Short mmCIF file of C-alpha atoms and ligand atoms in Angstrom, two decimals:
data_model
loop_
_atom_site.label_atom_id
_atom_site.label_comp_id
_atom_site.label_asym_id
_atom_site.label_seq_id
_atom_site.Cartn_x
_atom_site.Cartn_y
_atom_site.Cartn_z
CA MET A 20 58.48 39.09 51.08
CA ASN A 21 56.51 41.73 49.21
CA THR A 22 56.15 45.36 50.23
CA ASN A 23 52.71 44.82 51.60
CA GLN A 24 53.95 42.11 53.96
CA TRP A 25 56.84 44.29 55.04
CA MET A 26 54.49 47.10 55.93
CA ARG A 27 52.22 44.83 57.91
CA ARG A 28 55.17 43.41 59.83
CA ALA A 29 56.66 46.84 60.47
CA ALA A 30 53.32 48.07 61.76
CA LEU A 31 52.91 45.06 64.02
CA ALA A 32 56.49 45.27 65.28
CA THR A 33 56.00 48.94 66.17
CA LEU A 34 52.83 48.10 68.00
CA ILE A 35 54.50 45.31 69.96
CA ALA A 36 57.60 47.34 70.69
CA GLY A 37 55.32 49.85 72.35
CA MET A 38 54.36 47.15 74.85
CA GLY A 39 57.95 46.71 75.98
CA THR A 40 59.95 48.81 78.36
CA ALA A 41 62.63 49.90 75.92
CA HIS A 42 63.57 53.54 75.82
CA GLY A 43 65.71 53.64 72.76
CA GLN A 44 67.94 50.67 73.45
CA VAL A 45 66.45 47.27 72.80
CA THR A 46 66.95 44.71 75.55
CA ASN A 47 65.32 41.41 74.86
CA ARG A 48 63.61 39.37 77.52
CA THR A 49 65.15 36.12 78.71
CA ASP A 50 62.23 34.74 80.71
CA THR A 51 59.67 32.24 79.48
CA GLU A 52 55.93 31.99 79.84
CA PHE A 53 55.96 28.22 79.59
CA LEU A 54 55.84 26.12 82.78
CA ASN A 55 58.40 23.66 81.38
CA ARG A 56 56.89 20.59 83.01
CA ASP A 57 54.35 17.75 82.51
CA SER A 58 54.24 17.72 78.70
CA ILE A 59 55.78 19.18 75.57
CA ALA A 60 52.60 21.26 75.41
CA PHE A 61 54.05 23.33 78.28
CA THR A 62 57.39 24.00 76.57
CA ARG A 63 58.69 26.18 73.80
CA HIS A 64 58.36 23.17 71.50
CA ASN A 65 54.61 23.76 71.55
CA LEU A 66 54.60 25.68 68.29
CA THR A 67 50.96 26.61 68.66
CA GLN A 68 52.44 28.81 71.37
CA ARG A 69 49.31 28.39 73.43
CA GLN A 70 50.03 26.78 76.74
CA PRO A 71 47.05 24.67 77.82
CA GLY A 72 45.04 26.37 80.55
CA ALA A 73 46.54 29.78 79.85
CA ALA A 74 44.24 32.75 79.48
CA PRO A 75 42.22 32.59 76.27
CA ASN A 76 44.68 33.04 73.45
CA SER A 77 47.73 33.79 75.52
CA PRO A 78 49.30 36.95 74.20
CA ASN A 79 52.25 35.31 72.54
CA GLY A 80 49.97 32.81 70.83
CA SER A 81 48.07 35.48 68.98
CA LEU A 82 51.23 37.43 68.26
CA MET A 83 52.80 34.51 66.47
CA ASP A 84 49.90 33.75 64.17
CA PRO A 85 50.99 36.00 61.33
CA PHE A 86 54.43 34.35 61.23
CA ARG A 87 53.77 30.61 61.11
CA ASN A 88 50.73 28.44 60.55
CA ASN A 89 48.99 27.64 63.79
CA TYR A 90 47.80 24.08 63.17
CA GLY A 91 46.17 23.96 66.59
CA GLU A 92 47.96 20.69 67.43
CA VAL A 93 51.23 20.24 69.26
CA CYS A 94 52.61 17.05 67.70
CA VAL A 95 51.89 17.81 64.04
CA TYR A 96 54.85 20.16 63.59
CA CYS A 97 57.03 17.04 63.91
CA HIS A 98 54.85 13.89 63.64
CA THR A 99 51.89 12.65 61.62
CA PRO A 100 49.85 9.50 62.29
CA HIS A 101 49.71 8.69 58.57
CA GLY A 102 51.70 9.52 55.47
CA ALA A 103 54.91 10.12 57.39
CA ASN A 104 58.33 10.53 55.84
CA ALA A 105 59.29 6.86 55.47
CA SER A 106 62.70 7.63 54.04
CA VAL A 107 64.10 8.34 57.50
CA GLN A 108 64.37 6.17 60.61
CA LEU A 109 62.41 8.56 62.80
CA PRO A 110 59.03 7.96 64.46
CA LEU A 111 56.23 9.04 62.06
CA TRP A 112 58.29 12.03 60.96
CA ASN A 113 56.27 14.87 59.41
CA ARG A 114 59.11 17.04 58.13
CA THR A 115 61.64 16.86 55.39
CA ILE A 116 65.26 16.59 56.43
CA LYS A 117 68.32 17.73 54.57
CA ALA A 118 71.34 15.78 53.42
CA GLY A 119 74.10 15.51 56.02
CA THR A 120 76.42 17.19 53.52
CA THR A 121 74.56 20.46 54.09
CA TYR A 122 76.57 21.01 57.26
CA GLN A 123 80.10 21.95 58.21
CA THR A 124 81.14 19.43 60.84
CA TYR A 125 83.30 19.55 63.96
CA ASP A 126 86.18 17.57 62.42
CA GLN A 127 86.64 20.43 59.95
CA LEU A 128 87.78 22.52 62.92
CA GLY A 129 90.86 20.31 63.08
CA THR A 130 91.57 19.95 66.82
CA SER A 131 94.63 17.81 67.55
CA THR A 132 92.89 15.81 70.26
CA ILE A 133 89.90 14.34 68.47
CA THR A 134 90.25 10.54 68.15
CA GLN A 135 86.90 9.37 66.79
CA SER A 136 85.69 9.48 63.22
CA ILE A 137 82.88 11.83 62.23
CA SER A 138 80.43 10.79 59.56
CA ARG A 139 77.73 13.27 58.63
CA PRO A 140 75.04 14.24 61.16
CA GLY A 141 72.64 11.28 61.43
CA VAL A 142 68.85 11.45 61.35
CA ASN A 143 68.70 11.91 65.12
CA SER A 144 70.43 15.24 64.53
CA LEU A 145 68.95 16.12 61.15
CA SER A 146 65.51 16.03 62.80
CA CYS A 147 66.45 18.95 65.07
CA LEU A 148 68.33 20.73 62.35
CA SER A 149 65.19 20.70 60.19
CA CYS A 150 64.19 23.70 62.32
CA HIS A 151 67.32 24.77 64.14
CA ASP A 152 69.57 25.23 61.09
CA GLY A 153 67.27 28.06 60.15
CA THR A 154 66.89 27.13 56.48
CA THR A 155 63.36 25.68 56.61
CA ALA A 156 60.20 27.33 57.86
CA VAL A 157 59.16 25.89 61.23
CA ASP A 158 55.63 25.25 59.92
CA SER A 159 56.82 23.41 56.81
CA ILE A 160 55.35 19.95 57.29
CA ILE A 161 54.42 17.08 54.99
CA ASN A 162 50.90 16.39 56.22
CA MET A 163 48.88 19.33 57.38
CA PRO A 164 45.90 18.50 59.59
CA GLY A 165 42.86 17.83 57.45
CA SER A 166 44.75 18.23 54.21
CA GLY A 167 45.40 15.69 51.50
CA GLY A 168 49.11 15.98 52.08
CA TYR A 169 51.91 17.26 49.99
CA SER A 170 52.16 17.65 46.27
CA ALA A 171 55.03 19.04 44.25
CA ALA A 172 52.77 21.88 43.15
CA MET A 173 52.76 23.13 46.74
CA GLN A 174 56.50 23.79 46.77
CA THR A 175 57.68 27.34 46.63
CA THR A 176 60.93 29.21 46.44
CA ASN A 177 61.57 31.81 49.10
CA ASP A 178 63.23 35.17 48.73
CA ASP A 179 66.70 33.58 49.00
CA GLY A 180 65.99 31.15 46.20
CA VAL A 181 65.80 28.28 48.71
CA ILE A 182 63.00 25.75 48.35
CA ASN A 183 60.54 26.40 51.12
CA ALA A 184 58.66 23.17 50.81
CA PHE A 185 54.93 22.73 50.59
CA LEU A 186 53.70 26.18 51.39
CA ALA A 187 53.08 27.90 48.09
CA THR A 188 49.36 27.51 48.28
CA TRP A 189 49.26 28.90 51.78
CA GLY A 190 48.83 32.60 52.20
CA PRO A 191 46.81 35.15 54.10
CA GLY A 192 43.35 33.88 54.74
CA VAL A 193 44.18 30.34 53.63
CA GLY A 194 46.67 29.02 56.15
CA ASP A 195 46.00 31.73 58.70
CA THR A 196 49.31 33.45 58.04
CA PHE A 197 51.13 35.76 55.69
CA GLU A 198 54.62 34.59 56.45
CA HIS A 199 56.28 31.23 57.04
CA MET A 200 59.28 32.20 59.10
CA LYS A 201 62.48 30.31 59.84
CA LEU A 202 64.36 30.40 63.12
CA ASN A 203 67.24 32.18 61.45
CA GLU A 204 68.68 32.96 58.09
CA SER A 205 71.73 34.88 57.09
CA THR A 206 70.04 36.79 54.32
CA GLY A 207 66.46 37.63 53.54
CA SER A 208 63.84 38.69 55.99
CA GLY A 209 61.69 35.76 56.95
CA SER A 210 63.35 35.05 60.28
CA CYS A 211 61.88 34.80 63.77
CA LEU A 212 65.01 36.66 64.90
CA SER A 213 63.69 39.81 63.26
CA CYS A 214 61.87 40.25 66.59
CA HIS A 215 63.59 37.66 68.81
CA SER A 216 67.11 39.13 68.90
CA PRO A 217 68.85 42.20 70.29
CA ASP A 218 68.23 43.79 66.90
CA GLY A 219 64.56 42.94 67.25
CA ILE A 220 62.02 44.19 69.77
CA ALA A 221 62.24 44.46 73.54
CA ALA A 222 58.98 42.61 74.18
CA ALA A 223 60.32 39.43 72.58
CA GLN A 224 62.66 36.89 74.16
CA ASN A 225 66.15 36.63 72.68
CA PHE A 226 66.39 33.39 70.68
CA THR A 227 69.71 34.07 68.97
CA VAL A 228 71.47 31.08 70.57
CA PHE A 229 68.74 28.63 69.50
CA ALA A 230 69.46 29.26 65.83
CA ILE A 231 72.31 26.81 65.37
CA GLY A 232 72.74 27.42 61.64
CA THR A 233 74.47 25.05 59.22
CA ASP A 234 77.99 25.50 60.62
CA LEU A 235 78.39 22.87 63.35
CA ARG A 236 82.10 23.47 63.96
CA ASN A 237 81.29 25.40 67.15
CA ASP A 238 78.87 22.78 68.48
CA HIS A 239 79.55 19.53 70.38
CA PRO A 240 80.42 16.98 67.66
CA VAL A 241 77.51 14.95 66.29
CA GLY A 242 77.65 12.01 63.87
CA ILE A 243 80.75 10.99 65.83
CA THR A 244 81.37 7.40 66.90
CA PHE A 245 81.52 6.59 70.61
CA PRO A 246 84.79 5.01 71.79
CA THR A 247 84.41 1.58 73.35
CA THR A 248 87.97 1.07 74.61
CA ASN A 249 89.19 4.48 75.70
CA PRO A 250 89.83 5.21 79.39
CA ASP A 251 88.67 8.79 78.79
CA PHE A 252 85.10 7.50 78.29
CA ASN A 253 82.60 5.58 80.41
CA VAL A 254 81.34 2.24 79.12
CA THR A 255 77.68 1.90 78.14
CA ASN A 256 75.67 -0.92 79.76
CA GLY A 257 72.64 -1.20 77.50
CA THR A 258 72.02 -1.99 73.83
CA THR A 259 68.96 -2.15 71.59
CA PRO A 260 68.36 -4.85 68.96
CA ARG A 261 69.29 -2.25 66.32
CA GLY A 262 72.67 -1.62 67.91
CA ASP A 263 72.09 1.66 69.75
CA ALA A 264 74.03 1.85 73.02
CA PHE A 265 72.89 3.61 76.18
CA PHE A 266 73.61 4.24 79.84
CA ASP A 267 70.93 2.12 81.50
CA LEU A 268 70.35 3.88 84.83
CA ASP A 269 67.58 1.63 86.17
CA GLY A 270 68.73 -1.68 84.69
CA ASP A 271 65.43 -2.31 82.87
CA ASN A 272 67.25 -2.88 79.58
CA ARG A 273 65.07 -0.23 77.91
CA MET A 274 66.27 3.09 76.48
CA ASP A 275 64.35 5.44 78.78
CA LYS A 276 64.05 9.16 78.06
CA ASN A 277 66.32 10.15 80.94
CA GLU A 278 69.09 7.88 79.64
CA VAL A 279 71.88 9.22 77.44
CA ARG A 280 72.14 7.18 74.25
CA LEU A 281 74.28 6.61 71.17
CA TYR A 282 72.35 5.98 67.97
CA ASP A 283 73.40 3.34 65.45
CA THR A 284 72.04 4.32 62.06
CA GLY A 285 74.64 2.34 60.16
CA ASP A 286 78.01 3.62 61.35
CA GLY A 287 77.98 2.11 64.84
CA PRO A 288 76.82 3.92 68.02
CA GLU A 289 77.23 7.68 67.55
CA VAL A 290 76.56 10.91 69.43
CA GLU A 291 73.68 12.89 67.92
CA CYS A 292 71.62 15.85 69.13
CA ALA A 293 69.05 13.50 70.66
CA SER A 294 71.79 11.68 72.61
CA CYS A 295 71.74 14.60 75.03
CA HIS A 296 68.34 16.22 74.33
CA ASP A 297 64.79 14.85 74.37
CA PRO A 298 62.64 17.30 72.40
CA HIS A 299 59.59 16.48 74.58
CA GLY A 300 61.29 17.39 77.86
CA VAL A 301 62.45 15.15 80.73
CA ALA A 302 61.26 15.57 84.32
CA SER A 303 64.17 16.49 86.57
CA GLY A 304 63.00 14.48 89.59
CA GLY A 305 60.14 12.15 88.70
CA ALA A 306 56.61 12.81 87.38
CA GLY A 307 55.29 16.33 87.92
CA THR A 308 58.66 17.97 88.53
CA ASN A 309 60.11 20.67 86.31
CA PHE A 310 61.84 19.58 83.14
CA ASN A 311 65.62 19.73 82.94
CA PRO A 312 66.43 23.04 81.24
CA THR A 313 66.97 23.07 77.46
CA PHE A 314 65.34 19.66 76.94
CA LEU A 315 68.33 17.82 78.38
CA ARG A 316 67.98 14.12 79.16
CA VAL A 317 70.21 14.50 82.21
CA SER A 318 70.67 17.71 84.18
CA ASN A 319 73.98 19.33 83.48
CA VAL A 320 74.27 20.77 86.97
CA GLY A 321 77.80 19.91 88.10
CA SER A 322 78.48 18.85 84.49
CA GLY A 323 76.41 15.71 85.14
CA LEU A 324 75.56 15.29 81.47
CA CYS A 325 79.13 15.65 80.26
CA MET A 326 80.39 13.19 82.89
CA THR A 327 77.90 10.56 81.76
CA CYS A 328 80.17 9.98 78.77
CA HIS A 329 83.47 11.69 79.51
CA VAL A 330 85.81 10.56 82.31
CA LYS A 331 87.38 13.85 83.25
C1 LIG B 414 56.66 40.71 65.25
C2 LIG B 414 57.60 40.22 66.21
C3 LIG B 414 57.69 38.69 66.39
C4 LIG B 414 57.98 37.75 65.43
C5 LIG B 414 58.26 37.95 63.95
C6 LIG B 414 58.03 36.47 66.11
N1 LIG B 414 57.77 36.64 67.44
FE1 LIG B 414 57.69 35.18 68.85
N2 LIG B 414 57.15 36.55 70.27
C7 LIG B 414 57.10 37.91 70.06
C8 LIG B 414 56.79 38.56 71.33
C9 LIG B 414 56.62 40.07 71.54
C10 LIG B 414 56.69 37.52 72.31
C11 LIG B 414 56.38 37.66 73.79
C12 LIG B 414 54.89 37.66 73.94
C13 LIG B 414 54.41 37.70 75.37
O1 LIG B 414 55.20 37.87 76.28
O2 LIG B 414 53.20 37.51 75.53
C14 LIG B 414 56.92 36.27 71.59
C15 LIG B 414 56.89 35.04 72.20
C16 LIG B 414 57.32 33.85 71.59
C17 LIG B 414 57.44 32.58 72.24
C18 LIG B 414 57.18 32.30 73.70
C19 LIG B 414 58.46 32.46 74.43
C20 LIG B 414 58.37 32.06 75.87
O3 LIG B 414 59.22 31.30 76.29
O4 LIG B 414 57.45 32.50 76.59
C21 LIG B 414 57.89 31.69 71.31
C22 LIG B 414 58.26 30.21 71.54
C23 LIG B 414 58.00 32.39 70.06
N3 LIG B 414 57.65 33.70 70.26
C24 LIG B 414 58.39 31.81 68.88
C25 LIG B 414 58.46 32.48 67.68
C26 LIG B 414 58.77 31.82 66.43
C27 LIG B 414 59.08 30.33 66.28
C28 LIG B 414 58.75 32.79 65.47
C29 LIG B 414 58.97 32.62 63.98
C30 LIG B 414 58.13 31.60 63.36
C31 LIG B 414 58.41 34.06 66.12
N4 LIG B 414 58.25 33.81 67.46
C32 LIG B 414 58.29 35.27 65.46
C33 LIG B 414 57.28 38.59 68.88
C34 LIG B 414 57.56 37.98 67.65
C1 LIG B 415 59.62 19.78 67.96
C2 LIG B 415 59.44 18.48 67.37
C3 LIG B 415 58.58 17.47 68.07
C4 LIG B 415 57.32 17.63 68.58
C5 LIG B 415 56.48 18.89 68.58
C6 LIG B 415 56.91 16.34 69.09
N1 LIG B 415 57.91 15.43 68.90
FE1 LIG B 415 57.85 13.43 69.31
N2 LIG B 415 59.75 13.20 68.61
C7 LIG B 415 60.52 14.21 68.06
C8 LIG B 415 61.80 13.68 67.68
C9 LIG B 415 62.93 14.46 67.04
C10 LIG B 415 61.79 12.31 68.03
C11 LIG B 415 62.94 11.31 67.86
C12 LIG B 415 63.87 11.44 69.05
C13 LIG B 415 65.12 10.64 68.82
O1 LIG B 415 65.88 10.98 67.91
O2 LIG B 415 65.33 9.66 69.55
C14 LIG B 415 60.48 12.03 68.61
C15 LIG B 415 60.07 10.79 69.11
C16 LIG B 415 58.80 10.52 69.54
C17 LIG B 415 58.34 9.22 69.96
C18 LIG B 415 59.18 7.94 70.02
C19 LIG B 415 59.67 7.68 71.42
C20 LIG B 415 60.55 8.76 71.95
O3 LIG B 415 60.17 9.41 72.93
O4 LIG B 415 61.62 9.02 71.36
C21 LIG B 415 57.02 9.35 70.32
C22 LIG B 415 56.09 8.28 70.83
C23 LIG B 415 56.67 10.76 70.13
N3 LIG B 415 57.76 11.42 69.66
C24 LIG B 415 55.41 11.29 70.39
C25 LIG B 415 55.09 12.64 70.33
C26 LIG B 415 53.79 13.19 70.67
C27 LIG B 415 52.59 12.36 71.11
C28 LIG B 415 53.87 14.54 70.47
C29 LIG B 415 52.79 15.60 70.75
C30 LIG B 415 52.24 15.59 72.10
C31 LIG B 415 55.22 14.83 70.02
N4 LIG B 415 55.93 13.65 69.96
C32 LIG B 415 55.67 16.09 69.68
C33 LIG B 415 60.14 15.51 67.89
C34 LIG B 415 58.95 16.07 68.28
C1 LIG B 416 59.39 22.06 64.35
C2 LIG B 416 60.59 22.86 64.59
C3 LIG B 416 61.56 22.35 65.64
C4 LIG B 416 62.17 21.11 65.73
C5 LIG B 416 62.01 19.93 64.78
C6 LIG B 416 63.02 21.16 66.88
N1 LIG B 416 62.93 22.39 67.49
FE1 LIG B 416 63.90 23.00 69.15
N2 LIG B 416 62.89 24.78 69.13
C7 LIG B 416 62.02 25.18 68.14
C8 LIG B 416 61.48 26.49 68.48
C9 LIG B 416 60.49 27.30 67.64
C10 LIG B 416 62.04 26.85 69.74
C11 LIG B 416 61.75 28.10 70.56
C12 LIG B 416 62.87 29.08 70.45
C13 LIG B 416 62.98 29.66 69.11
O1 LIG B 416 61.97 30.05 68.52
O2 LIG B 416 64.12 29.74 68.61
C14 LIG B 416 62.94 25.76 70.10
C15 LIG B 416 63.72 25.74 71.25
C16 LIG B 416 64.65 24.76 71.56
C17 LIG B 416 65.52 24.78 72.70
C18 LIG B 416 65.55 25.85 73.80
C19 LIG B 416 64.53 25.45 74.82
C20 LIG B 416 64.33 26.39 75.99
O3 LIG B 416 63.39 26.12 76.77
O4 LIG B 416 65.06 27.35 76.17
C21 LIG B 416 66.29 23.64 72.63
C22 LIG B 416 67.35 23.19 73.60
C23 LIG B 416 65.89 22.91 71.44
N3 LIG B 416 64.88 23.61 70.82
C24 LIG B 416 66.46 21.72 71.04
C25 LIG B 416 65.96 20.92 70.01
C26 LIG B 416 66.44 19.59 69.71
C27 LIG B 416 67.61 18.92 70.39
C28 LIG B 416 65.68 19.11 68.70
C29 LIG B 416 65.73 17.72 68.07
C30 LIG B 416 65.68 16.58 68.97
C31 LIG B 416 64.74 20.17 68.33
N4 LIG B 416 64.93 21.24 69.17
C32 LIG B 416 63.81 20.09 67.31
C33 LIG B 416 61.68 24.46 67.02
C34 LIG B 416 62.05 23.15 66.76
C1 LIG B 417 76.92 16.17 74.14
C2 LIG B 417 75.63 16.66 74.48
C3 LIG B 417 74.93 17.57 73.50
C4 LIG B 417 74.76 17.35 72.15
C5 LIG B 417 75.27 16.20 71.30
C6 LIG B 417 73.97 18.47 71.68
N1 LIG B 417 73.66 19.32 72.70
FE1 LIG B 417 72.50 20.98 72.59
N2 LIG B 417 72.96 21.44 74.51
C7 LIG B 417 73.68 20.63 75.38
C8 LIG B 417 73.79 21.30 76.66
C9 LIG B 417 74.51 20.76 77.89
C10 LIG B 417 73.10 22.54 76.53
C11 LIG B 417 72.90 23.62 77.59
C12 LIG B 417 73.97 24.66 77.43
C13 LIG B 417 73.85 25.78 78.41
O1 LIG B 417 72.85 25.89 79.10
O2 LIG B 417 74.78 26.58 78.42
C14 LIG B 417 72.60 22.59 75.17
C15 LIG B 417 71.88 23.66 74.65
C16 LIG B 417 71.23 23.64 73.40
C17 LIG B 417 70.34 24.67 72.90
C18 LIG B 417 69.93 25.96 73.64
C19 LIG B 417 70.83 27.09 73.28
C20 LIG B 417 72.07 27.13 74.04
O3 LIG B 417 73.15 27.24 73.41
O4 LIG B 417 72.03 27.06 75.29
C21 LIG B 417 69.92 24.28 71.67
C22 LIG B 417 68.97 25.01 70.73
C23 LIG B 417 70.56 23.00 71.39
N3 LIG B 417 71.34 22.65 72.46
C24 LIG B 417 70.36 22.28 70.24
C25 LIG B 417 71.17 21.20 69.87
C26 LIG B 417 71.20 20.63 68.53
C27 LIG B 417 70.34 21.08 67.38
C28 LIG B 417 72.13 19.63 68.56
C29 LIG B 417 72.61 18.79 67.41
C30 LIG B 417 73.21 19.53 66.29
C31 LIG B 417 72.65 19.56 69.92
N4 LIG B 417 72.05 20.53 70.67
C32 LIG B 417 73.58 18.62 70.36
C33 LIG B 417 74.20 19.39 75.09
C34 LIG B 417 74.25 18.81 73.83
C1 LIG B 418 76.77 11.04 74.65
C2 LIG B 418 78.15 11.05 75.09
C3 LIG B 418 78.77 12.41 75.31
C4 LIG B 418 78.31 13.41 76.13
C5 LIG B 418 77.06 13.40 76.98
C6 LIG B 418 79.25 14.48 76.01
N1 LIG B 418 80.25 14.14 75.14
FE1 LIG B 418 81.79 15.31 74.58
N2 LIG B 418 82.37 13.96 73.22
C7 LIG B 418 81.84 12.70 73.09
C8 LIG B 418 82.60 11.98 72.07
C9 LIG B 418 82.35 10.56 71.62
C10 LIG B 418 83.58 12.87 71.59
C11 LIG B 418 84.67 12.60 70.55
C12 LIG B 418 85.95 12.28 71.32
C13 LIG B 418 87.15 12.00 70.47
O1 LIG B 418 87.09 12.05 69.25
O2 LIG B 418 88.20 11.74 71.07
C14 LIG B 418 83.40 14.11 72.33
C15 LIG B 418 84.17 15.23 72.15
C16 LIG B 418 84.18 16.32 72.98
C17 LIG B 418 85.10 17.43 72.89
C18 LIG B 418 86.08 17.66 71.76
C19 LIG B 418 87.37 16.95 71.93
C20 LIG B 418 88.36 17.30 70.87
O3 LIG B 418 89.37 16.64 70.92
O4 LIG B 418 88.18 18.18 70.02
C21 LIG B 418 84.83 18.27 73.94
C22 LIG B 418 85.56 19.55 74.30
C23 LIG B 418 83.70 17.70 74.65
N3 LIG B 418 83.33 16.51 74.05
C24 LIG B 418 83.09 18.25 75.75
C25 LIG B 418 81.89 17.84 76.28
C26 LIG B 418 81.11 18.61 77.23
C27 LIG B 418 81.51 19.95 77.81
C28 LIG B 418 80.00 17.88 77.48
C29 LIG B 418 78.83 18.27 78.35
C30 LIG B 418 78.12 19.47 77.95
C31 LIG B 418 80.07 16.67 76.68
N4 LIG B 418 81.23 16.69 75.96
C32 LIG B 418 79.11 15.67 76.68
C33 LIG B 418 80.77 12.18 73.79
C34 LIG B 418 79.99 12.89 74.68
#
């Protein structure tokens, strides 16, 4: 980031901090302005940050504009109808994903009890990690609305020397932004946590825990095979033609969004991020009800999610 950008951010941050209640000590907010129901448009995964029906340009929407491109569409941060990333088995995927070798995995922790083999995180985890590992800007997509798509000339290198794909030609006045921030990064300055953390500003919610990083040793294992003959685990009762396995709650033989699933992308059915989470949100009690918190497929009240797989 150049000095000019720093000054603009510092000025904005001071302005916003003045809106908060902090007197010296910074205490971040934990509440949300999203309804968390009906559609992804009413969740934090709406990266336009403008909840439909909210007051014109809801305050957080305008605040975010200098820090990521506002494409004005909800789906485009992850999907594109044409020109999608066909190198990955994900629906019309509009982002790059990294090699599984980028990550430190749970087996490297070396617990004595683990029985299953861990391959690398599969695509149904790499999709999430394309934002949540904090190494790629959240607005870094392959096909921008109305654009001719991506060309190598659009790649840029950020202040950490990391390729920050596709955004070189975007700058103030062009892509509506002067900074393409990442959820987190250990060095450098282009992180959403510069406001959204206890070191940030009081008016912003604390997002520290959402920035998973590249070290997955402290996260539930992913890319791990699911045991089929182990009394410590429940037995799945649904399969897809591809070989994915799932807990079919309604017996319709279809992998519904509220059903925990194990993805088979070549190594047999495995646990991935999307085994437990649906990034679009899942109604807790039928249409129109609030989504399960944190995009979970099954509510974890009473450890319901854990007990879907584990017999404990
Ligand atoms: C300059 C400080 C600042 C930066 C940088 C910043 N934000 Fe924010 N953000 C805020 C503030 C302040 C709010 C609360 C606004 C309000 O309550 O109206 C907010 C609100 C949000 C919300 C809504 C939270 C909720 O649940 O209601 C999301 C999501 C969000 N920001 C995402 C991001 C992302 C993603 C980035 C990086 C691309 C980012 N922010 C960078 C200050 C910032
Ligand atoms: C934050 C990223 C993100 C956004 C935004 C998003 N999706 Fe998705 N979507 C995903 C991921 C990741 C998957 C694959 C889930 C998996 O691994 O099974 C997916 C899968 C899908 C699928 C396949 C069926 C399913 O539910 O898994 C459809 C259809 C879909 N998305 C439509 C949409 C539409 C329409 C929008 C906009 C209203 C949208 N998505 C917004 C991330 C996103
Ligand atoms: C396009 C970028 C992007 C992708 C892809 C993405 N997320 Fe997120 N996610 C965000 C942002 C931005 C937030 C808001 C909080 C923040 O800024 O850190 C968020 C928040 C969350 C939260 C907290 C929700 C809440 O209401 O408190 C969860 C859980 C989550 N994401 C899980 C996932 C999972 C699982 C996947 C993959 C299936 C995924 N995300 C894919 C950008 C993304
Ligand atoms: C075995 C199920 C499971 C898997 C696999 C899983 N999660 Fe979660 N995740 C959860 C549960 C349960 C919570 C809620 C934790 C809480 O509220 O304390 C959660 C919370 C989160 C949150 C919100 C922050 C927090 O710590 O509460 C994010 C972001 C998230 N998960 C992302 C991911 C990503 C990215 C992956 C893949 C690398 C992943 N999850 C894999 C079950 C899972
Ligand atoms: C989708 C199925 C699934 C769900 C849901 C699930 N797990 Fe797991 N979990 C597994 C598998 C498979 C393993 C690997 C077991 C092994 O290697 O013996 C595992 C491993 C673990 C381990 C590590 C065991 C070790 O020996 O190091 C713990 C702890 C754990 N899970 C806790 C939880 C908790 C807590 C939840 C709920 C938040 C949960 N799991 C939800 C499938 C699941």
